[in-house]
PDB file of C-alpha atoms and ligand atoms in Angstrom:
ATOM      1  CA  UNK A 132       0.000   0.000   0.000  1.00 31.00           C
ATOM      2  CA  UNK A 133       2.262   2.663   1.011  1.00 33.00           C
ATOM      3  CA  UNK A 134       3.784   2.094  -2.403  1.00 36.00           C
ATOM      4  CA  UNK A 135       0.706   2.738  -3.919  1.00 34.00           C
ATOM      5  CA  UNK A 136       0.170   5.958  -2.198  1.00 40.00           C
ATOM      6  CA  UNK A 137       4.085   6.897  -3.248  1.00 43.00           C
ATOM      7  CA  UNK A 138       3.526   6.092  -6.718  1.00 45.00           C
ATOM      8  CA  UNK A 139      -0.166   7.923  -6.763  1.00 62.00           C
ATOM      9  CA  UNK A 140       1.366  11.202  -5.623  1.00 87.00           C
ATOM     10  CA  UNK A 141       3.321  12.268  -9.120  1.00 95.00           C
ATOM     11  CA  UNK A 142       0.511  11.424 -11.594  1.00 96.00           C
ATOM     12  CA  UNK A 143       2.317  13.664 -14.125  1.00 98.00           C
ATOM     13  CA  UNK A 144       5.501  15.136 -15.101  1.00 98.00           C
ATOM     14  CA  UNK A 145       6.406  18.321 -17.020  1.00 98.00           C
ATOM     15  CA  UNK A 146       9.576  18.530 -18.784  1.00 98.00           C
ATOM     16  CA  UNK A 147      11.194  22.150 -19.502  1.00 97.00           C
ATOM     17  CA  UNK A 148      12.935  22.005 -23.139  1.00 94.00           C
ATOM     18  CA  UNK A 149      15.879  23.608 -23.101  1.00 89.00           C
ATOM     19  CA  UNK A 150      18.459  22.372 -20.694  1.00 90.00           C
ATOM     20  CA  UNK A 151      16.459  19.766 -19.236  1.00 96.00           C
ATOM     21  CA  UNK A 152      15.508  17.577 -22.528  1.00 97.00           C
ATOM     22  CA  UNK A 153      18.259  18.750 -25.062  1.00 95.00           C
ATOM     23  CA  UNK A 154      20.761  21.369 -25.404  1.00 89.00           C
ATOM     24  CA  UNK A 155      19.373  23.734 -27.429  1.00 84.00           C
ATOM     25  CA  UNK A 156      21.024  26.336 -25.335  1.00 82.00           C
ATOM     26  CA  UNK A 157      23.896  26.563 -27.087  1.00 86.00           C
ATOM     27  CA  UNK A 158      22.062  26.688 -30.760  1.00 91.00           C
ATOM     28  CA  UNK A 159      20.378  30.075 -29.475  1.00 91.00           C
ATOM     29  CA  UNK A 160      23.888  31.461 -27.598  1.00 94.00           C
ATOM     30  CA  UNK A 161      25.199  30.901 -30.993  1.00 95.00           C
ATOM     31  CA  UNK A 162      22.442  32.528 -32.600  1.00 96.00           C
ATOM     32  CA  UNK A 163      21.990  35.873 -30.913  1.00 97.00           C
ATOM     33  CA  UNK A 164      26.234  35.910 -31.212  1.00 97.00           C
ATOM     34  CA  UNK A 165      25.493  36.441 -34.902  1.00 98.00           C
ATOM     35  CA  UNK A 166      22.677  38.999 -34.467  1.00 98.00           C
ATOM     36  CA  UNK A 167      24.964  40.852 -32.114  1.00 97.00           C
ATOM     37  CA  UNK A 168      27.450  40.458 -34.446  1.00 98.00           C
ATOM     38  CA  UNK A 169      25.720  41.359 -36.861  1.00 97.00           C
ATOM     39  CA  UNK A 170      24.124  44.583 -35.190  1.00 96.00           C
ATOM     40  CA  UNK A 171      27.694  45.835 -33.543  1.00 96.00           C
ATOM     41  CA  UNK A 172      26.271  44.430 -29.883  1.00 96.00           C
ATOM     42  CA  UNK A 173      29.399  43.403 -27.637  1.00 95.00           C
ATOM     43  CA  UNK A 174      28.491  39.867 -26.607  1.00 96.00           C
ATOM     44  CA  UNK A 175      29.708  36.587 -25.696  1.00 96.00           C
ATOM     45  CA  UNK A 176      28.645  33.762 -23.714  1.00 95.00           C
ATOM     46  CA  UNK A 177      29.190  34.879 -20.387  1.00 94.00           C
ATOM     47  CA  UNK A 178      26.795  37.552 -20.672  1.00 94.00           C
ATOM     48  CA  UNK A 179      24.477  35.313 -22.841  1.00 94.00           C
ATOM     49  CA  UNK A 180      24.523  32.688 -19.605  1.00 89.00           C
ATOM     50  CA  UNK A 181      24.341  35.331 -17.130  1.00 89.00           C
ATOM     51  CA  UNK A 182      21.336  37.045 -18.034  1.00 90.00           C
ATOM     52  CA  UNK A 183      19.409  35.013 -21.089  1.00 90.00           C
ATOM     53  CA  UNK A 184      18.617  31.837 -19.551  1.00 81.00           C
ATOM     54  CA  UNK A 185      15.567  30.551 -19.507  1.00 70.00           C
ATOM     55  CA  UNK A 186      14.244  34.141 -20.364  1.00 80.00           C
ATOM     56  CA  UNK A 187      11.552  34.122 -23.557  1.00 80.00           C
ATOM     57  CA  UNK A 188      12.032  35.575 -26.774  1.00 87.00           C
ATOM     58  CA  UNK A 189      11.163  39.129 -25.958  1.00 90.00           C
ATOM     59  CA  UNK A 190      12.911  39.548 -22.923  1.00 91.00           C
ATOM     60  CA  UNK A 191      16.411  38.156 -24.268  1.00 94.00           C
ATOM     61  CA  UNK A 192      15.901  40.708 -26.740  1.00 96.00           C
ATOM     62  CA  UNK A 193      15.905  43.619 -24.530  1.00 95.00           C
ATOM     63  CA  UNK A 194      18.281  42.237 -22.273  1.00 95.00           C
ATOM     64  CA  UNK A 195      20.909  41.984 -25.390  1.00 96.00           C
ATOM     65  CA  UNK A 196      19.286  45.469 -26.444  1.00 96.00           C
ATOM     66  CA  UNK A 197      20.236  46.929 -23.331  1.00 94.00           C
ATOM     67  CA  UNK A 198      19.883  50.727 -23.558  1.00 93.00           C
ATOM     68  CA  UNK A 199      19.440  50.745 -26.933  1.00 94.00           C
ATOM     69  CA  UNK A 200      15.961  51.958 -28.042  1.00 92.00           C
ATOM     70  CA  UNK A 201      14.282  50.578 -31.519  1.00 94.00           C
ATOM     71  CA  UNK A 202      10.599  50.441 -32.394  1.00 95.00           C
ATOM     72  CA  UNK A 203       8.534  47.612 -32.000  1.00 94.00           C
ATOM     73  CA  UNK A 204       8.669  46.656 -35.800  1.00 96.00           C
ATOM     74  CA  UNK A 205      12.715  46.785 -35.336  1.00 96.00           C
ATOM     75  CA  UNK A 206      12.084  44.100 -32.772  1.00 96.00           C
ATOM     76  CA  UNK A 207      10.211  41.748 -34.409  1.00 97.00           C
ATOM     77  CA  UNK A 208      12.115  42.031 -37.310  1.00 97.00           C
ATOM     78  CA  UNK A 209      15.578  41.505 -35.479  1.00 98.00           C
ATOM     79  CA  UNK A 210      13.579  38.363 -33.542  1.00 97.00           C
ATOM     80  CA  UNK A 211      12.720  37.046 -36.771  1.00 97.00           C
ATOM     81  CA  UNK A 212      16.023  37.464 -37.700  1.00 97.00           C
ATOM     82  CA  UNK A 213      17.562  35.401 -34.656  1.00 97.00           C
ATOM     83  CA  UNK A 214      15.202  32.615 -35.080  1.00 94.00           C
ATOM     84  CA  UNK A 215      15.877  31.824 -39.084  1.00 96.00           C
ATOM     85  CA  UNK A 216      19.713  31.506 -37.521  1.00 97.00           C
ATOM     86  CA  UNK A 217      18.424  29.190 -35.056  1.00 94.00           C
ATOM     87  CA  UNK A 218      16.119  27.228 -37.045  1.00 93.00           C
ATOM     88  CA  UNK A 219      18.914  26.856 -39.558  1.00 94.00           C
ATOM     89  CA  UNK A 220      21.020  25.202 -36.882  1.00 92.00           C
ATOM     90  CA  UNK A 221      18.386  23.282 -34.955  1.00 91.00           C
ATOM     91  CA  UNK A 222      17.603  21.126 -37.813  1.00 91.00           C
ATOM     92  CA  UNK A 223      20.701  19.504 -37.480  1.00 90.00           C
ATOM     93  CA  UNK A 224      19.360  18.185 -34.192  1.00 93.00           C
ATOM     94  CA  UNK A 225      18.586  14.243 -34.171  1.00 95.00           C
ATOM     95  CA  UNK A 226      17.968  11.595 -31.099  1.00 95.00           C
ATOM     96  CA  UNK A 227      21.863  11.928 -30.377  1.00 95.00           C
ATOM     97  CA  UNK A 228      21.448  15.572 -29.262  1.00 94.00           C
ATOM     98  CA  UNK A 229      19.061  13.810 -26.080  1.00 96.00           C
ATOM     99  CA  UNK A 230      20.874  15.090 -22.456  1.00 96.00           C
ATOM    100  CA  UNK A 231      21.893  11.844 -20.627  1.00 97.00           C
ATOM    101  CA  UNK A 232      19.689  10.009 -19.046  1.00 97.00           C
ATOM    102  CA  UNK A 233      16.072  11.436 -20.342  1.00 98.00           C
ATOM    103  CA  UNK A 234      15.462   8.561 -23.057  1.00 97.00           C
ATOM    104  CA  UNK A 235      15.363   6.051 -20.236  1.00 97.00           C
ATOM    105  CA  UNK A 236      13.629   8.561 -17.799  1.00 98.00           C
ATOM    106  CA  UNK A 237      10.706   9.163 -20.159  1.00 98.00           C
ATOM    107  CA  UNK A 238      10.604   5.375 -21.387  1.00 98.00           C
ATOM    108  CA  UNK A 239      10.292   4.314 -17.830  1.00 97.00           C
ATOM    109  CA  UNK A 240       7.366   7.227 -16.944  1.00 98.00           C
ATOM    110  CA  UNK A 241       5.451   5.988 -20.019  1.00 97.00           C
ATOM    111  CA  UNK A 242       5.735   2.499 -18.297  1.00 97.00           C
ATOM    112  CA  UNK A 243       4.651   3.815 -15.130  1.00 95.00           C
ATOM    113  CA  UNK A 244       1.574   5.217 -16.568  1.00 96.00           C
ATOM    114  CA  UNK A 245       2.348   8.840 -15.280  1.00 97.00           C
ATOM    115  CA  UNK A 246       1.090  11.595 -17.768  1.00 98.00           C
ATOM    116  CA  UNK A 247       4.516  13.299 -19.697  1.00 98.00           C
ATOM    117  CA  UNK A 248       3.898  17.109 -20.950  1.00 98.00           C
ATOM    118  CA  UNK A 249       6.209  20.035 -22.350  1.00 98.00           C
ATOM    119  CA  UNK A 250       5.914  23.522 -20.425  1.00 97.00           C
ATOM    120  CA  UNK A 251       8.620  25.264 -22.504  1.00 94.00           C
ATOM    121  CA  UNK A 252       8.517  29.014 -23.394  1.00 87.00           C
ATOM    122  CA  UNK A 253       9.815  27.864 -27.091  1.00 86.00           C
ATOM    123  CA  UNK A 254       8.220  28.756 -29.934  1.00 86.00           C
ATOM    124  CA  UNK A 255      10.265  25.749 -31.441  1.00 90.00           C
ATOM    125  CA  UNK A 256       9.095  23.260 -28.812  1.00 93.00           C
ATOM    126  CA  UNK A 257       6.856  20.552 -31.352  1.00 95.00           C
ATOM    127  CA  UNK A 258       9.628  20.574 -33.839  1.00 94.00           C
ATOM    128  CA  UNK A 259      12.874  20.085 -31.719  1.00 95.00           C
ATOM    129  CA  UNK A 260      10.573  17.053 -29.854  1.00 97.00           C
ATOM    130  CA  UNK A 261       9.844  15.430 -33.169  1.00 97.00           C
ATOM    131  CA  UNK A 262      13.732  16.165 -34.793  1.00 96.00           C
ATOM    132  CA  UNK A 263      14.660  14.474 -31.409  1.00 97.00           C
ATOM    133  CA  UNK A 264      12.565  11.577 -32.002  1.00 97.00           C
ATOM    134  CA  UNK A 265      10.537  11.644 -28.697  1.00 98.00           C
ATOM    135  CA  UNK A 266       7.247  13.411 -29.606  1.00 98.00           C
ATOM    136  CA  UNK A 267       5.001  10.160 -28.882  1.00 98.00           C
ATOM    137  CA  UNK A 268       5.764   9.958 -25.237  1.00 98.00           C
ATOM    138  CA  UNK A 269       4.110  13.578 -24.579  1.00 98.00           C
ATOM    139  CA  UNK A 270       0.347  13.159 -23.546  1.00 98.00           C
ATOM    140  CA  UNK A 271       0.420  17.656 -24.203  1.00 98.00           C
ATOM    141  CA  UNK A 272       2.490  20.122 -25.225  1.00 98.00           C
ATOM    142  CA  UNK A 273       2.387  23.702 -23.207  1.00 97.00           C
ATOM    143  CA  UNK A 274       4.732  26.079 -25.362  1.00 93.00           C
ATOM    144  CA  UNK A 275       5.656  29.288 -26.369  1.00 85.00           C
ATOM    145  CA  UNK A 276       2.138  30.012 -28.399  1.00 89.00           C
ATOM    146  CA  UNK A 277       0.028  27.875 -25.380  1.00 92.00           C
ATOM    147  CA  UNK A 278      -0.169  31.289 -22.966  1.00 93.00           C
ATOM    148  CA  UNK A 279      -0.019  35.128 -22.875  1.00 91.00           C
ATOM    149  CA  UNK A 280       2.267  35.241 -19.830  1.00 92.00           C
ATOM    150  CA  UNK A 281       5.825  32.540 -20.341  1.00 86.00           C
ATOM    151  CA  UNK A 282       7.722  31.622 -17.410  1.00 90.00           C
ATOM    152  CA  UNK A 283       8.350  33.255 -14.515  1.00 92.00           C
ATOM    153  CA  UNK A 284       4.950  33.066 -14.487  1.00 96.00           C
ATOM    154  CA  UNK A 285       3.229  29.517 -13.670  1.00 97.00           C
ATOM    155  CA  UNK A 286       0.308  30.077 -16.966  1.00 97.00           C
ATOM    156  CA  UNK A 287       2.734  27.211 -19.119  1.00 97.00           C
ATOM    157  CA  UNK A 288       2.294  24.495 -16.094  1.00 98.00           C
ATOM    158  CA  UNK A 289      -0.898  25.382 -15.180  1.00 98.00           C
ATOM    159  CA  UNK A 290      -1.722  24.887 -19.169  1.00 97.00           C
ATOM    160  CA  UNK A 291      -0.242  21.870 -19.474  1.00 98.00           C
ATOM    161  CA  UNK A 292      -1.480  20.328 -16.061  1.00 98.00           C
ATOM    162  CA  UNK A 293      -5.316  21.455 -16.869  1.00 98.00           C
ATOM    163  CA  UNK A 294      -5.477  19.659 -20.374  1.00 98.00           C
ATOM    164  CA  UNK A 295      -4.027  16.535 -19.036  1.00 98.00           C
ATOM    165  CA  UNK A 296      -6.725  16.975 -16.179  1.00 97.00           C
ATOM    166  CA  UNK A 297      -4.258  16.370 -13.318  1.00 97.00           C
ATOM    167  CA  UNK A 298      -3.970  18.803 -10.067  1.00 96.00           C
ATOM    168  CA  UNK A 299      -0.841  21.142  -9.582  1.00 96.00           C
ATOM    169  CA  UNK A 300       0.068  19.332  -6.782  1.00 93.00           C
ATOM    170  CA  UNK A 301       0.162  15.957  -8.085  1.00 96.00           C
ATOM    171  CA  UNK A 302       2.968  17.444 -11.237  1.00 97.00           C
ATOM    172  CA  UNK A 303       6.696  17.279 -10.902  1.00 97.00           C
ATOM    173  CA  UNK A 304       8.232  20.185 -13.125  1.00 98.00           C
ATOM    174  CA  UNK A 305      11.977  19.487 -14.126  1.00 98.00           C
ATOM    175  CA  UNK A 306      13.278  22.668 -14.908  1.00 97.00           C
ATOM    176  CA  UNK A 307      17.138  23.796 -15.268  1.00 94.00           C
ATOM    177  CA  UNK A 308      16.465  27.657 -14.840  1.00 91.00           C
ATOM    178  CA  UNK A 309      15.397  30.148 -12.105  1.00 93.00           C
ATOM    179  CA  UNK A 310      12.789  31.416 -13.977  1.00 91.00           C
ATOM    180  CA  UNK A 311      11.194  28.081 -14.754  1.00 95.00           C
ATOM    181  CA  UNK A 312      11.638  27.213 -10.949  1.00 97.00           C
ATOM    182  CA  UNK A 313       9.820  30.113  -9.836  1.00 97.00           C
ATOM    183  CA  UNK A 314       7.137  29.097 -12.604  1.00 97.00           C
ATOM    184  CA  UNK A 315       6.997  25.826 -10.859  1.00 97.00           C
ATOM    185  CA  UNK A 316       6.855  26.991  -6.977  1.00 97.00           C
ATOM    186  CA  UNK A 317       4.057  29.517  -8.456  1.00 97.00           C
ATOM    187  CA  UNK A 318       1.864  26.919  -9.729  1.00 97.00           C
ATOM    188  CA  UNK A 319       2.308  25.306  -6.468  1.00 96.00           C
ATOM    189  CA  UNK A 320       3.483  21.912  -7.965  1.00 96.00           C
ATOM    190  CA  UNK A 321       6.684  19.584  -7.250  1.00 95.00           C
ATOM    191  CA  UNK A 322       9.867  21.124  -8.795  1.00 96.00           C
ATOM    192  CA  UNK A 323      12.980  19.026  -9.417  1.00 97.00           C
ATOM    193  CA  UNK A 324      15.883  21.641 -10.525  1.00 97.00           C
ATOM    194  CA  UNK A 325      18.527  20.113 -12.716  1.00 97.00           C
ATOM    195  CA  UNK A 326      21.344  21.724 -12.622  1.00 95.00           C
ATOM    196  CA  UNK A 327      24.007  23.489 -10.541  1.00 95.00           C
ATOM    197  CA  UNK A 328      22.722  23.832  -6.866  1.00 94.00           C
ATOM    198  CA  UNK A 329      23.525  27.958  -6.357  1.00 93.00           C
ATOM    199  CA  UNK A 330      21.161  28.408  -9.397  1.00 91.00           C
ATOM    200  CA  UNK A 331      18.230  25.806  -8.375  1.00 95.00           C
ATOM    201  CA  UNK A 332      18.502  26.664  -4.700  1.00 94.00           C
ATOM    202  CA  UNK A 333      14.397  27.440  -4.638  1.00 94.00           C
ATOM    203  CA  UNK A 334      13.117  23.832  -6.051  1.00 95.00           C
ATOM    204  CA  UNK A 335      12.155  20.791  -3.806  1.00 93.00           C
ATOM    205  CA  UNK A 336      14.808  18.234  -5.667  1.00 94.00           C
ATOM    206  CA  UNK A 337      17.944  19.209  -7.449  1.00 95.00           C
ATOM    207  CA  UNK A 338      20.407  16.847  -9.065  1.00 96.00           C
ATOM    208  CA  UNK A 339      23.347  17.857 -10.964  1.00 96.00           C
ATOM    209  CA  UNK A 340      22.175  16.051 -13.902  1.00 96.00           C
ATOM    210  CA  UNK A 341      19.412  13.022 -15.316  1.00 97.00           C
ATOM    211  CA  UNK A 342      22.084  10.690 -15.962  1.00 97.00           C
ATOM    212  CA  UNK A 343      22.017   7.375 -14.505  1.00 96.00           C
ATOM    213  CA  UNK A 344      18.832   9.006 -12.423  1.00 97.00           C
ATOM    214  CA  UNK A 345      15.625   6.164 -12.718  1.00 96.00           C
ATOM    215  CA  UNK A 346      11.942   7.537 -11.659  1.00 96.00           C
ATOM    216  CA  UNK A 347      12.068   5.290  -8.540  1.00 94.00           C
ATOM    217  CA  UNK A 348      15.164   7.345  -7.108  1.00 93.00           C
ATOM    218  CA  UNK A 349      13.338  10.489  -8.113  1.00 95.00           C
ATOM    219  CA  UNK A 350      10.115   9.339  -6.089  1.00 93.00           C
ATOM    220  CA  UNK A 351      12.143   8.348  -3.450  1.00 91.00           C
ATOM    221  CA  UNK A 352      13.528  11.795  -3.203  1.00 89.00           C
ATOM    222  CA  UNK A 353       9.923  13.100  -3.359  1.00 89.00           C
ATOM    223  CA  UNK A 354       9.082  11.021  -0.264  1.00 86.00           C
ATOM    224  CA  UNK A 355      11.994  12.308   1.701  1.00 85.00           C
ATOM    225  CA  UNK A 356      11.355  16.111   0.518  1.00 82.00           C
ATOM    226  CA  UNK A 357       7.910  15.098   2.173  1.00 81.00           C
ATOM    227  CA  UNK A 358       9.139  13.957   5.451  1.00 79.00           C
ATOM    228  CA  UNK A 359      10.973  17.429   5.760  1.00 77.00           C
ATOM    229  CA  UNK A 360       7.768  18.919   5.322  1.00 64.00           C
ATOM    230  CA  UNK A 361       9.184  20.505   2.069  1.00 67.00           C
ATOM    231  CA  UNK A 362       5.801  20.377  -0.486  1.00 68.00           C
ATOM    232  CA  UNK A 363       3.945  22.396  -3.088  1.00 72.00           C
ATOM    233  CA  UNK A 364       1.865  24.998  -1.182  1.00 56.00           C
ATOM    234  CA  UNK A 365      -1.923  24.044  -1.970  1.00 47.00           C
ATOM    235  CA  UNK A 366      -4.975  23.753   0.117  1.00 40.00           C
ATOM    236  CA  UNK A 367      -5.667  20.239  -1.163  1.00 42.00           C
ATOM    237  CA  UNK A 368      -4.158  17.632   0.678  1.00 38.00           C
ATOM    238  CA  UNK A 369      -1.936  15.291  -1.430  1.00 36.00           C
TER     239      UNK A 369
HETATM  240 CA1   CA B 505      15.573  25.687 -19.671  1.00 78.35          CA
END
């Protein structure tokens, strides 16, 4: 019984894109480095790490903008621009480019019978899932064109958790960036941070990476989170 109650708690998972699934990451650093280049914008990675992560579209745009002003028809044209790069190099993308450890994570939810969804701020989302080759194992997919309001804001897991008909609390979120953590904690469902510690500090879980990492650890991390009293804030008892 009690494993039934452990497994019952997670009915669903929701999988950020970028950092978490593949590594498109470094596709987009490379393509705002030729729109900066491009444009006479000082740039490199560090400040393309520091302050674009897991931002959307718009806002990595003004950060890279800075104090430069341009009209609203500049900026869609210049973010137009910076996704033909990025499309260009996505498409070299194939089941290889899968971070270690996520093939056999999602193979082994799909087994489990726990609901798998995308809550990504990309645009790109459906098209890097089916260039990876893992499109069939998601039950929705909450992206970029799903909500008004992208992450920090919880509207993309809130999305995805009310069309698979599953409550907030009973969703893990894997996330690799503040912003998507914060989205997470908002929605007031489970957040595993993968990552670097100093950058995930906010979520329930953090590991350093997927790899080698089966759903059974993860729940059993879950369970321990829950004996610290460490849980999504709700009203609803889980
Ligand atoms: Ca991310």
């Amino acid at each position: 019984m009690a494993t039934l109650e452990r497994n019952s708690l997670i009915a669903a998972v929701i999988f950020d894109l970028d950092g978490v699934i593949t590594n498109t990451v470094y596709f987009h650093y490379l393509s705002w480095q030729r729109l900066a280049d491009e444009e006479g914008i000082p740039f490199d990675r560090q400040i393309h790490d520091g302050g674009m992560l897991g931002l959307n579209r718009e806002d990595a745009l003004c950060y890279l903008l800075g104090d430069r002003q341009v009209s609203s028809c500049q900026q869609q044209l210049l973010l137009a621009r910076k996704n033909d790069y990025y499309l260009e190099l996505i498409n070299e993308l194939n089941n290889e480019h899968l971070l270690p450890g996520i093939g056999s994570l999602l193979t082994e939810l799909h087994a489990a019978n726990i609901k798998i969804a995308l809550g990504s701020s990309s645009k790109n989302a459906e098209l890097v899932l089916q260039l990876l080759g893992i499109e069939h194992f998601f039950d929705f997919i909450a992206d970029g064109y799903s909500v008004p309001n992208l992450k920090p804001a919880p509207d993309v897991f809130l999305h995805a958790a009310e069309s698979l008909g599953i409550s907030p609390s009973h969703c893990l979120i894997v996330e690799d960036a503040p912003a998507g953590v914060a989205a997470g904690l908002a929605a007031q469902m489970w957040v595993l941070g993968v990552g670097p510690y100093e950058r995930l500090a906010q979520a329930h879980l953090i590991l350093p990476s997927l790899a080698g990492v089966s759903w059974t650890d993860i729940l059993a991390k879950i369970d321990y989170s829950r004996n610290l009293h460490k849980q999504p804030v709700s009203t609803e008892s889980i």
